[in-house]
Coordinates of C-alpha atoms in Angstrom, one line a residue:
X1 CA 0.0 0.0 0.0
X2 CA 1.5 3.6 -1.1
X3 CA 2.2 5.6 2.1
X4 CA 0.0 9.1 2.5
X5 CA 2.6 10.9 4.4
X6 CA 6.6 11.9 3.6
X7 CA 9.2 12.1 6.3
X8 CA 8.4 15.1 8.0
X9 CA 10.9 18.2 8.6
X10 CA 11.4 20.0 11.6
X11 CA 12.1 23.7 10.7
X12 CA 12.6 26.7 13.5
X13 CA 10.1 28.8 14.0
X14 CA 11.9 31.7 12.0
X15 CA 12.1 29.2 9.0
X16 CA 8.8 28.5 9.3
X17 CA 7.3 31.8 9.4
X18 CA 9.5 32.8 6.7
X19 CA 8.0 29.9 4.8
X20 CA 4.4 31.7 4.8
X21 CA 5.5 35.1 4.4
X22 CA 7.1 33.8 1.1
X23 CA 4.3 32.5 -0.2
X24 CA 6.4 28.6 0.1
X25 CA 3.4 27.2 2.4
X26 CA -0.7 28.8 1.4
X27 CA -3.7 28.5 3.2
X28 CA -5.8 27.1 1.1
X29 CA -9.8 28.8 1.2
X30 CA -11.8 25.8 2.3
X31 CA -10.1 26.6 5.8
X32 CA -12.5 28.2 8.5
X33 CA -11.6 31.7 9.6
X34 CA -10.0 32.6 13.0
X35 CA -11.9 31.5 15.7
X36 CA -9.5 30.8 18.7
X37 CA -9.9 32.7 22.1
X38 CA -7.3 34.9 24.0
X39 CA -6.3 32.5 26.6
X40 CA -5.4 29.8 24.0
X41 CA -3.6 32.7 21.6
X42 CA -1.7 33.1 25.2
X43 CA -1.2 29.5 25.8
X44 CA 0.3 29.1 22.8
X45 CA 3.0 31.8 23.1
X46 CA 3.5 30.5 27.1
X47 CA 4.4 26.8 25.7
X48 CA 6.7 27.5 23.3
X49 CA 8.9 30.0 26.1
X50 CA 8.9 27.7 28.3
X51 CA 10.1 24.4 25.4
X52 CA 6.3 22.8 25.4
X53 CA 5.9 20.9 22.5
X54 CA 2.6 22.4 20.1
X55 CA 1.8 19.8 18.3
X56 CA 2.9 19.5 14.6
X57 CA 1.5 21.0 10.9
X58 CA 0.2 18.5 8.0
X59 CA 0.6 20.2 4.4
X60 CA -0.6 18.7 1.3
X61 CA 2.4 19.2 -1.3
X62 CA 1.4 18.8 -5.1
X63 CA 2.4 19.6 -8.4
X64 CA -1.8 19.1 -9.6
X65 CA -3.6 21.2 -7.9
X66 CA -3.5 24.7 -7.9
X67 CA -6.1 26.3 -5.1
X68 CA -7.8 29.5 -4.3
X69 CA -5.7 30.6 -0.9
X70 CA -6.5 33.0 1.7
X71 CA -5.0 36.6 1.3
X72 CA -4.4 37.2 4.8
X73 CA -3.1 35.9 8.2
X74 CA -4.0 37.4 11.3
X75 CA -3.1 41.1 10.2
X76 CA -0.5 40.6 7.6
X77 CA -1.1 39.8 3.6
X78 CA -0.3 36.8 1.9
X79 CA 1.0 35.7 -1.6
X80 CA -1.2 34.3 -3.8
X81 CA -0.4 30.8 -5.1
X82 CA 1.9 31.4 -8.0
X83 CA 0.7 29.6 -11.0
X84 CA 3.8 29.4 -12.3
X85 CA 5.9 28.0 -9.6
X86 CA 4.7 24.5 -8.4
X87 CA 4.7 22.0 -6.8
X88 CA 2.5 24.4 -4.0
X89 CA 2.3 23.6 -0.3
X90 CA -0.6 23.9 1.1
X91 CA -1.2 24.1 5.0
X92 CA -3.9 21.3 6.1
X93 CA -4.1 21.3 9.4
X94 CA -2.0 24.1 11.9
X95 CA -4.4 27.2 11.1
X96 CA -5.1 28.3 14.5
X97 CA -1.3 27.7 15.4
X98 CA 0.3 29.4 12.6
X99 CA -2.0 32.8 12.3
X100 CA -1.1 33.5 16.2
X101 CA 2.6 32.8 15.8
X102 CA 2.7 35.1 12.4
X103 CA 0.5 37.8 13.6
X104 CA 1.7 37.7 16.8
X105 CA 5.4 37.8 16.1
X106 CA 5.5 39.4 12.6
X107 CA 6.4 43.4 13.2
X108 CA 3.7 45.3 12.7
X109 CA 5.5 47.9 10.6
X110 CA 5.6 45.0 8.1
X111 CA 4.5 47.1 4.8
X112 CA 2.0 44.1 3.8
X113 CA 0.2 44.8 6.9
X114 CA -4.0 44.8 6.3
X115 CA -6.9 45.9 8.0
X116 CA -7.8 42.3 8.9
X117 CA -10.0 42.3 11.9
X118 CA -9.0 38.7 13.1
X119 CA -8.3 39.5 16.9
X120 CA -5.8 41.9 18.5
X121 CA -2.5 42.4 17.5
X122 CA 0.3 42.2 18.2
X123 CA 0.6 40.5 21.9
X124 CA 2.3 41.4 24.8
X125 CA 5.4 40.3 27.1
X126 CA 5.0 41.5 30.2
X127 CA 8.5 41.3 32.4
X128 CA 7.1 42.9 35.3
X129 CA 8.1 39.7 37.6
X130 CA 11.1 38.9 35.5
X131 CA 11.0 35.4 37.4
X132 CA 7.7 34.4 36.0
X133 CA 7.2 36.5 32.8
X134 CA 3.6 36.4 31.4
X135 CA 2.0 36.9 28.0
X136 CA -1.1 39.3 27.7
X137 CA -3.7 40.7 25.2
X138 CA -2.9 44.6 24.5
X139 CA -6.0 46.8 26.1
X140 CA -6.4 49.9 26.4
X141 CA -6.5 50.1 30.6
X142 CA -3.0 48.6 29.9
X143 CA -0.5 51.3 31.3
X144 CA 2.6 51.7 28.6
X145 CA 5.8 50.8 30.5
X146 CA 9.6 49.5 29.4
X147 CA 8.8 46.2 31.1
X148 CA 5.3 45.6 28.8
X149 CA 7.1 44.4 25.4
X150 CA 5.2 43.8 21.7
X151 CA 5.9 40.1 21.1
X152 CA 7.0 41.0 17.4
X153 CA 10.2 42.0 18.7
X154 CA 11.2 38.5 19.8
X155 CA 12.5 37.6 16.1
X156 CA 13.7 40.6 15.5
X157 CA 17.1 41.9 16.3
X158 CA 16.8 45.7 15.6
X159 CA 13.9 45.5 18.1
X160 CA 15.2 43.4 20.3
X161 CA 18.2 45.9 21.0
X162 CA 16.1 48.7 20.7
X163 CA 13.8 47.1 23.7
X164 CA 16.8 46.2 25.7
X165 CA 18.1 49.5 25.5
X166 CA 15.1 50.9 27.0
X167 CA 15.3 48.9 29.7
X168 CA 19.2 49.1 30.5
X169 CA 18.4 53.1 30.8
X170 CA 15.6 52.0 33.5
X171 CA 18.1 49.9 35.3
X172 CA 16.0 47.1 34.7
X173 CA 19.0 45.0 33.8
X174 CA 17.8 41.9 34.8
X175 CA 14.3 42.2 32.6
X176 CA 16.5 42.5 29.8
X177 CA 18.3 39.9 30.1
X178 CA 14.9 37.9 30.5
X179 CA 13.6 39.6 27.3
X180 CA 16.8 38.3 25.5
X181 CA 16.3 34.8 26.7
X182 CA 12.6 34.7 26.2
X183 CA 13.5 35.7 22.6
X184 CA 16.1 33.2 22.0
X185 CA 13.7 30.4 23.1
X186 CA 11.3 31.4 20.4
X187 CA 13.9 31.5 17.8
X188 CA 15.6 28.2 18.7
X189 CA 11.8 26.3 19.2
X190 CA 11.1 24.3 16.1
X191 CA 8.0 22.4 14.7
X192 CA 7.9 19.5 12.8
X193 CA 5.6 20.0 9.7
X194 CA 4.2 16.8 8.4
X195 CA 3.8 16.3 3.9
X196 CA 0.6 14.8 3.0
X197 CA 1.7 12.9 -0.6
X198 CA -1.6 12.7 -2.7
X199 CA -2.6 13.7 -5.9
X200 CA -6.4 13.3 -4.7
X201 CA -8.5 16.1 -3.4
X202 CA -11.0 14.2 -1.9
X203 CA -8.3 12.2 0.0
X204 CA -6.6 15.4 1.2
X205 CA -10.2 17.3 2.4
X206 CA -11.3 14.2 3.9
X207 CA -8.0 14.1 5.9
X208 CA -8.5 17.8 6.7
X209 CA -11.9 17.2 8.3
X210 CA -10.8 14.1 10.0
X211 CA -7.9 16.3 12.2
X212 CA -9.7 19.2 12.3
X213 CA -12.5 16.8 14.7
X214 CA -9.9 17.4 17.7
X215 CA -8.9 20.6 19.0
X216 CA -10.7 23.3 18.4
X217 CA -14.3 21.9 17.3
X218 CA -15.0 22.8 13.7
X219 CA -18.8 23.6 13.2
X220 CA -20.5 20.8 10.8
X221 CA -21.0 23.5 7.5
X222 CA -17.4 24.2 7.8
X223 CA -16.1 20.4 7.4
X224 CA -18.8 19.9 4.6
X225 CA -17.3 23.0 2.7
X226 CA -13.8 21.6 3.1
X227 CA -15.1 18.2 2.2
X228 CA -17.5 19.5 -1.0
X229 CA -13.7 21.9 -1.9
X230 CA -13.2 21.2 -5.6
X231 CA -16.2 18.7 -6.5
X232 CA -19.5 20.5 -5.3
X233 CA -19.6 24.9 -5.3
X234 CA -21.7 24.7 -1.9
X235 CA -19.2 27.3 -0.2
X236 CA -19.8 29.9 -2.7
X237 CA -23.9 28.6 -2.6
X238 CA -24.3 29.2 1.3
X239 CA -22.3 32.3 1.7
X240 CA -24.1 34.0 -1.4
X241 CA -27.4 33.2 0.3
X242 CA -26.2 34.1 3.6
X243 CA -25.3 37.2 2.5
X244 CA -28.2 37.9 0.6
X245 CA -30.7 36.4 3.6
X246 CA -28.9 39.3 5.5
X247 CA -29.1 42.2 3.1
X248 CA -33.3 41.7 3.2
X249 CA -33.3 42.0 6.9
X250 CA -32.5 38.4 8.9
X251 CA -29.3 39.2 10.1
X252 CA -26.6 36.8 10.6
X253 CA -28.1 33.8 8.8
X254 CA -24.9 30.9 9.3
X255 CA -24.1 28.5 7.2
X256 CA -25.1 25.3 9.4
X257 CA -28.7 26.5 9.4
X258 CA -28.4 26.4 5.4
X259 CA -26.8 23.3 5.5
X260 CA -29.6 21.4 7.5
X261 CA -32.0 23.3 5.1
X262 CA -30.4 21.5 2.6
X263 CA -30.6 18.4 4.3
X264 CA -34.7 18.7 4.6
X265 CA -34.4 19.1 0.8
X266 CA -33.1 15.8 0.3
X267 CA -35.0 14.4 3.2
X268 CA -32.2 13.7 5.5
X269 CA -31.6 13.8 9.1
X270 CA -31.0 17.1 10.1
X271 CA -28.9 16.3 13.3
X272 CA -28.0 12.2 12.0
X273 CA -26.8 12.6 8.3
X274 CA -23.5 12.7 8.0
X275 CA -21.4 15.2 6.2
X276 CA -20.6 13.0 3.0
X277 CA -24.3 12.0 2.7
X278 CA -25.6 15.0 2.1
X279 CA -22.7 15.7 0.1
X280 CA -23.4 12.7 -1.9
X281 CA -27.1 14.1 -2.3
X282 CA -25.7 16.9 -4.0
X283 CA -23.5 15.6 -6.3
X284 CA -26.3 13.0 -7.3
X285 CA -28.7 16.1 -7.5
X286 CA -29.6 16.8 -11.1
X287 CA -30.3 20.8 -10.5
X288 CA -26.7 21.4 -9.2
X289 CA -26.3 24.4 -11.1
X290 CA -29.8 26.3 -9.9
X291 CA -29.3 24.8 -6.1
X292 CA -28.1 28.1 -4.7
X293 CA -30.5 29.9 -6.7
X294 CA -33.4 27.8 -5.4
X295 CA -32.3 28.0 -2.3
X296 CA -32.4 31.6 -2.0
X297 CA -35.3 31.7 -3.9
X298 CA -37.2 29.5 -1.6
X299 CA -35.7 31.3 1.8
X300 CA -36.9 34.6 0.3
X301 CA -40.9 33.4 -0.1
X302 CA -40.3 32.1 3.6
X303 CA -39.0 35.6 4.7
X304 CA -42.0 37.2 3.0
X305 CA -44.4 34.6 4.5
X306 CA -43.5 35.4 7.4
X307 CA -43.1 39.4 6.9
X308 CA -47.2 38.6 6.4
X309 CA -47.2 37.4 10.2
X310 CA -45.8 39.7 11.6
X311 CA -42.3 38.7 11.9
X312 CA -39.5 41.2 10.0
X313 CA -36.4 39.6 10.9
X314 CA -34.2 37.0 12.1
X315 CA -34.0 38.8 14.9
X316 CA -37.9 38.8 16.0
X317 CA -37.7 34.9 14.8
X318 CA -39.1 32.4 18.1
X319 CA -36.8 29.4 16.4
X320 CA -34.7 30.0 13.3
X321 CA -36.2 26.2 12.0
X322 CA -39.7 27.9 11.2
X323 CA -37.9 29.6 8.5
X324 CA -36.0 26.6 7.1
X325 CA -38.9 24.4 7.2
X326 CA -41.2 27.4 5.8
X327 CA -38.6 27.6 2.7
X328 CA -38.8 23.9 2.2
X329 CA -42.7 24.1 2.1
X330 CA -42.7 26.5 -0.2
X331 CA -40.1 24.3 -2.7
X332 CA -42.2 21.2 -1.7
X333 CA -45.6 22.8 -2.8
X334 CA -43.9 24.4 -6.2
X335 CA -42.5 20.6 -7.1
X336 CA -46.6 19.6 -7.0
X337 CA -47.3 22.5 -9.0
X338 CA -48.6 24.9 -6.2
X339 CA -46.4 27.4 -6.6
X340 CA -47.3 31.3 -5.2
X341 CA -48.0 32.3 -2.3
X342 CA -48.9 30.2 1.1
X343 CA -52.5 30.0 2.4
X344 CA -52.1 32.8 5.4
X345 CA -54.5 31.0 8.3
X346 CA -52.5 27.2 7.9
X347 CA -49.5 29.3 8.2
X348 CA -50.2 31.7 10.8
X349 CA -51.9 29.2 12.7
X350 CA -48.4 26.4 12.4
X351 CA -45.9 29.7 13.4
X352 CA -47.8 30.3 16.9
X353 CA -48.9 26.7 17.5
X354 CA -45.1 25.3 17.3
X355 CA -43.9 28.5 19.1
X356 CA -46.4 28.6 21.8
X357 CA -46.0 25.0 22.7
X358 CA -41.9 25.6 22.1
X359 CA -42.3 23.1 19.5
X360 CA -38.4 23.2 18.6
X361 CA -36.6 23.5 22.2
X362 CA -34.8 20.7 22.3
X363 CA -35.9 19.9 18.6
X364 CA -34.6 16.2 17.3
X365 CA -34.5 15.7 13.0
X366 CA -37.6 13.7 13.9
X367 CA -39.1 17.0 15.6
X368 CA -38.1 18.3 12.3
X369 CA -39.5 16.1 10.0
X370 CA -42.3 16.1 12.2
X371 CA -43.4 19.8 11.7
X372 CA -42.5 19.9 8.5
X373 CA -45.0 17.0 7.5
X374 CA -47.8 19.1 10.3
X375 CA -47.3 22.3 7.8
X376 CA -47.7 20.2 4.7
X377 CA -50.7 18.9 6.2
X378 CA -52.2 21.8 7.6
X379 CA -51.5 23.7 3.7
X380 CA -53.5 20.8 2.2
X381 CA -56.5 21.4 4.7
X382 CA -55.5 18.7 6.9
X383 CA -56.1 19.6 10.9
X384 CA -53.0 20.5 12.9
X385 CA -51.9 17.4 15.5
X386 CA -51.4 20.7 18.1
X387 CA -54.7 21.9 18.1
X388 CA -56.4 22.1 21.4
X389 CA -52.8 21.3 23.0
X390 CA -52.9 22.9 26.5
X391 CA -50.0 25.5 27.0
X392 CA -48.8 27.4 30.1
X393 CA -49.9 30.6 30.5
X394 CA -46.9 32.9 30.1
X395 CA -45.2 34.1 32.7
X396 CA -46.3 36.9 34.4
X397 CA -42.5 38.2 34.9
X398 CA -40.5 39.2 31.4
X399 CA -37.6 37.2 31.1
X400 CA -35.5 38.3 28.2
X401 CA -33.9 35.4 25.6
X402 CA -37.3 33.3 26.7
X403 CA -38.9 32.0 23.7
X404 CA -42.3 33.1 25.0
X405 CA -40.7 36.5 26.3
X406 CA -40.3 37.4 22.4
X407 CA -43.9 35.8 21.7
X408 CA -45.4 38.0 24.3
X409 CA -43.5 41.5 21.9
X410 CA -44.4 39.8 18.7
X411 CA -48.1 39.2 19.9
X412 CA -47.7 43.3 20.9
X413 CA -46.4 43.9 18.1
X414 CA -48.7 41.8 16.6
X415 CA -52.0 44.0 18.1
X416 CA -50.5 47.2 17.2
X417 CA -50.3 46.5 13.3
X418 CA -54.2 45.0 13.6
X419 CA -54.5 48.7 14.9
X420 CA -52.9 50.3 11.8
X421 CA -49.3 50.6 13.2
X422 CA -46.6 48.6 11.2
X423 CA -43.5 50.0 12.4
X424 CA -43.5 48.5 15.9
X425 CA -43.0 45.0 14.1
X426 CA -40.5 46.0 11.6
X427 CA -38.6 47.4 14.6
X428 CA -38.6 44.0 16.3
X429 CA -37.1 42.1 13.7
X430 CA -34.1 44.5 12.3
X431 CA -33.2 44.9 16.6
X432 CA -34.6 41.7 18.4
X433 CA -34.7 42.9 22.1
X434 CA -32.4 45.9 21.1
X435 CA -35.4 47.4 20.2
X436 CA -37.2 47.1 23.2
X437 CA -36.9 49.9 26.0
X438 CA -38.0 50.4 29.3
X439 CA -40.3 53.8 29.6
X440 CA -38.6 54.7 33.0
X441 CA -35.1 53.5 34.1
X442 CA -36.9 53.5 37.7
X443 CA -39.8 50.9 36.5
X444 CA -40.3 47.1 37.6
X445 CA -37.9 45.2 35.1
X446 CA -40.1 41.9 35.2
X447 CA -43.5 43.7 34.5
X448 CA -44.5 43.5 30.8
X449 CA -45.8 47.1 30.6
X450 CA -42.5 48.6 31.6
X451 CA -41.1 47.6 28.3
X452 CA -41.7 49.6 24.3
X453 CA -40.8 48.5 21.1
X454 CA -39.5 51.8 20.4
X455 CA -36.7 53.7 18.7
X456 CA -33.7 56.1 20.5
X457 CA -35.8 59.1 19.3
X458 CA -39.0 58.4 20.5
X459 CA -37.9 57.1 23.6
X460 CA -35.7 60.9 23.8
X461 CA -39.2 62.8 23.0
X462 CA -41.2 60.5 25.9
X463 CA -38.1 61.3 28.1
X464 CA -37.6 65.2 27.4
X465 CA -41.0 66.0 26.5
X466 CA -43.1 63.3 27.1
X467 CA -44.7 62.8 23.6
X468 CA -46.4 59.8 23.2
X469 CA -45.8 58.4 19.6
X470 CA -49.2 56.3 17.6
X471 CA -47.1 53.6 17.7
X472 CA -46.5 53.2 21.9
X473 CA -50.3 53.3 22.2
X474 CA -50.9 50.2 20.1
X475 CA -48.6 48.6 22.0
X476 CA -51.1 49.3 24.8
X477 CA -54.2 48.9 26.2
X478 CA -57.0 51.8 24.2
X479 CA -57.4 53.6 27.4
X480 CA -53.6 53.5 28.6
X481 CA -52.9 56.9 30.6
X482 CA -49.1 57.3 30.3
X483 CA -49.6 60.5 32.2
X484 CA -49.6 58.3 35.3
X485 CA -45.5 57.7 34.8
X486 CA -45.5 61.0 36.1
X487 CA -47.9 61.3 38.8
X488 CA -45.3 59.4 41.2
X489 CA -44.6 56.2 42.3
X490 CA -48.2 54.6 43.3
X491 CA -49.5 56.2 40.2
X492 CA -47.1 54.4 38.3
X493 CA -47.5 50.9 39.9
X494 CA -51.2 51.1 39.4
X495 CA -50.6 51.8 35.6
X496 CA -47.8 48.6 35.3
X497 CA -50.2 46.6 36.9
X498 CA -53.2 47.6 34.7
X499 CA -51.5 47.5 31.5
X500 CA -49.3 44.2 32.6
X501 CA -52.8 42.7 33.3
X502 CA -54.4 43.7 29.8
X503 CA -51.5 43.0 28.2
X504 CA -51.8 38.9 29.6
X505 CA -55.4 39.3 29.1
X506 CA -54.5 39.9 25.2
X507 CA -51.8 36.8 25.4
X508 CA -54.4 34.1 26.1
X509 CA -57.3 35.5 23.6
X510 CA -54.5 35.0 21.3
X511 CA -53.6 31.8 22.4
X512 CA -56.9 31.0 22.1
X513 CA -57.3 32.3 18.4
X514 CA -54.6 30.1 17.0
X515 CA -56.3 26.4 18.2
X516 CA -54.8 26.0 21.9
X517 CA -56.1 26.2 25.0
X518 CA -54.5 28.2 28.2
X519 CA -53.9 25.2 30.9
X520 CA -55.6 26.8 34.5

């Protein structure tokens, strides 16, 4: 059997940064960004001064492939793959490793320094216990001192000198020496990099999701886009849509969500497929060149569907699965000829009934499946399986990042556009609670009428002048006094518990109006 892997080499640390800066080892794109923490940025630097092994680098080294490579590291450009110069080594597995050690110890006058935004740069050495010298993130509260050193002078000897000197004018002639030694341990440290010998880009993904299990737990969308690099276009697919999703007003949508979309498509397991089933399902798809489109398509009727409900956003969104299973619906429906617009009662009445019964907390693919089959049902005139279903009545106290806490705003929300009054809603979903505000800093935090969907400038006119914007009122009860905020503090009790009580008053007739029943 050929072997996978070549003797491996064991460069210093200089050698090996020098190696990426050249361009002689590329990050290939189907890596995932950033995403490691201070502390282990810290650790990292504390393990290699004190002569603690890291771990070692796999690169892939081939003269047939010729990849699409990131153009940064931590703060610093990169050379792009030279077409003309193979074989090209490609870095599989070390990315986390190597972007601290560059950015951190590359100078930051480098002139191919960028405007990257991937964590703080440089780090610090502090020597102010030259006995037991520390590594630290640069902050602002961080008092600039001789003994508080950038860690890119550590390879560097004009800044190594220049750094010693400042501290031999201190007296501090013992945290130089420290500095000096600290600095030679980082040049002398060296770390074996591994060769991957493969001509096969599935062999050499596959490998990269396999080692990129331990560690620092990739998410599942970003092994599938390293595993679908090359054969299936389903990075390029998701971040269009993501992007796209987010310029009509859902936020952040992330890639797993897509991804499990996807896997409802091909009627998979959301949470037990397996990356290379799915992937499979693709490849075997014969629309592979419209998926993306559809996709978007399809998430786009479901963001308008739900726009008719009420709900403007991600961020006003009880679970993020009522859009997904919304979108697949609508593609289901289109497939059987019913394409257009959903019914509005079957859908309005499957949105509250799975969020008021929290439908998806703690949601299993067979949860999924499950609702998705209940909508299909419910659009073919079919009675939902949750009607009648007994729910708790909600909680008399407002606890924010509760499901039901943002059903309670949407159903306000919800009241105030019956009333004529749109913007309250729209509000919700760009902001999610950041567009919620208390009327009085001095009010009960846990009573429902202390709170207003409301923007900075109406909550300024309420404050200064006391205007009461159209909008506040429908969030309220048709004979709400706000006056009473201002008539002092029993006044204002008796108008939080007035409008807190019409306001769960309104919560169960609308329980009630969507096919469940309040439990006593």
């Amino acid at each position: 059997m050929p072997t996978l892997f070549d003797n491996p080499s064991v460069p210093t640390l200089v050698r090996l940064l020098e190696e990426v800066r050249s361009g002689q080892i590329l990050l290939p794109d189907f890596q995932r960004p950033f995403v490691w923490k201070d502390q282990q940025r810290l650790d990292l630097l504390d393990s290699i001064a004190r002569g603690v092994p890291i771990g070692s680098l796999l690169v892939w080294r081939t003269r047939a492939h010729l990849l699409q490579t990131h153009e940064a590291l931590g703060p610093h450009k990169l050379p792009l793959a030279d077409p003309d110069r193979g074989p090209w080594t490609y870095l599989i597995d070390g990315r986390q490793r190597l972007t601290t050690l560059f950015a951190a110890l590359t100078p930051v006058d480098d002139p191919e320094i960028t405007d990257a935004e991937e964590g703080r740069w440089p780090l610090l050495l502090d020597l102010d216990n030259p006995y037991a010298p520390t590594f630290q993130i640069p902050r602002t509260s961080l008092r600039r001192r001789p003994t508080l050193v950038p860690t890119t002078v550590l390879l560097s000897n004009r800044l190594l000198y220049t750094h010693q000197q400042a501290l031999w004018r201190e007296g501090l002639d013992r945290e130089a020496e420290v500095l000096e030694q600290v600095a030679w341990a980082f040049r002398d440290y060296t770390v074996p990099v591994v060769p991957m010998l493969s001509e096969e880009l599935s062999t050499v993904t596959t490998a990269f999701a396999r080692v990129n299990t331990g560690g620092t737990p990739m998410s599942e969308a970003h092994l599938a886009m390293a595993l679908a690099y090359g054969r299936v276009p389903l990075r390029e697919e998701l971040a269009t849509t993501a992007s796209l999703m987010q310029d009509l007003g859902w936020g952040v949508v992330d890639e797993g969500a897509l991804l499990n979309l996807l896997k409802l498509r091909f009627d998979l397991d959301v949470y037990r497929a397996d990356i290379q089933a799915l992937l499979q399902s693709i490849r075997d798809s014969e629309h592979l060149k419209a998926l993306g489109h559809d996709l978007l398509e399809d998430a786009i009727a479901a963001s308008t569907s739900l726009g008719l409900h009420g709900v403007h956003g991600g961020a006003a969104l009880p679970y993020k699965y009522q859009l997904l299973i919304l979108a697949e619906a609508i593609r289901r429906r289109s497939a059987d000829g019913l394409a257009g617009p959903l019914p509005l009662d079957p859908v309005h009445r499957w949105l509250w009934q799975t969020t008021l019964t929290e439908w998806f907390t703690g949601a299993t693919g067979k949860t999924i499946r499950q609702s998705l089959k209940m909508l299909l049902d419910m659009l073919d005139g079919r009675p939902s399986p949750l009607e009648g279903t007994a729910v708790r009545e909600m909680p008399h106290q407002q606890r924010w990042g509760a499901v039901r806490a943002m059903a309670r705003v949407l159903i306000r929300c919800e009241e105030a556009r019956r009333r004529g009054h749109d913007q309250p809603a729209q509000l919700l979903g760009e902001r999610g609670a950041g567009a919620l505000h208390k009327l009085a800093p001095e009010l009960d935090n846990s009573a429902p009428a202390a709170w207003v969907v409301a923007t900075p400038d109406e909550l300024r006119g309420w404050r200064d002048r006391r205007l009461v914007p159209d909008t506040w009122s429908a969030q309220f009860s048709a004979d709400a006094d706000f006056t009473r905020l201002q008539q002092g503090e029993e006044a204002s009790a008796r108008f939080l518990s007035e409008e807190s009580a019409a306001i769960l008053a309104l919560e169960r007739a609308f329980i009630t109006s969507v096919g469940l029943v309040v439990q006593d």
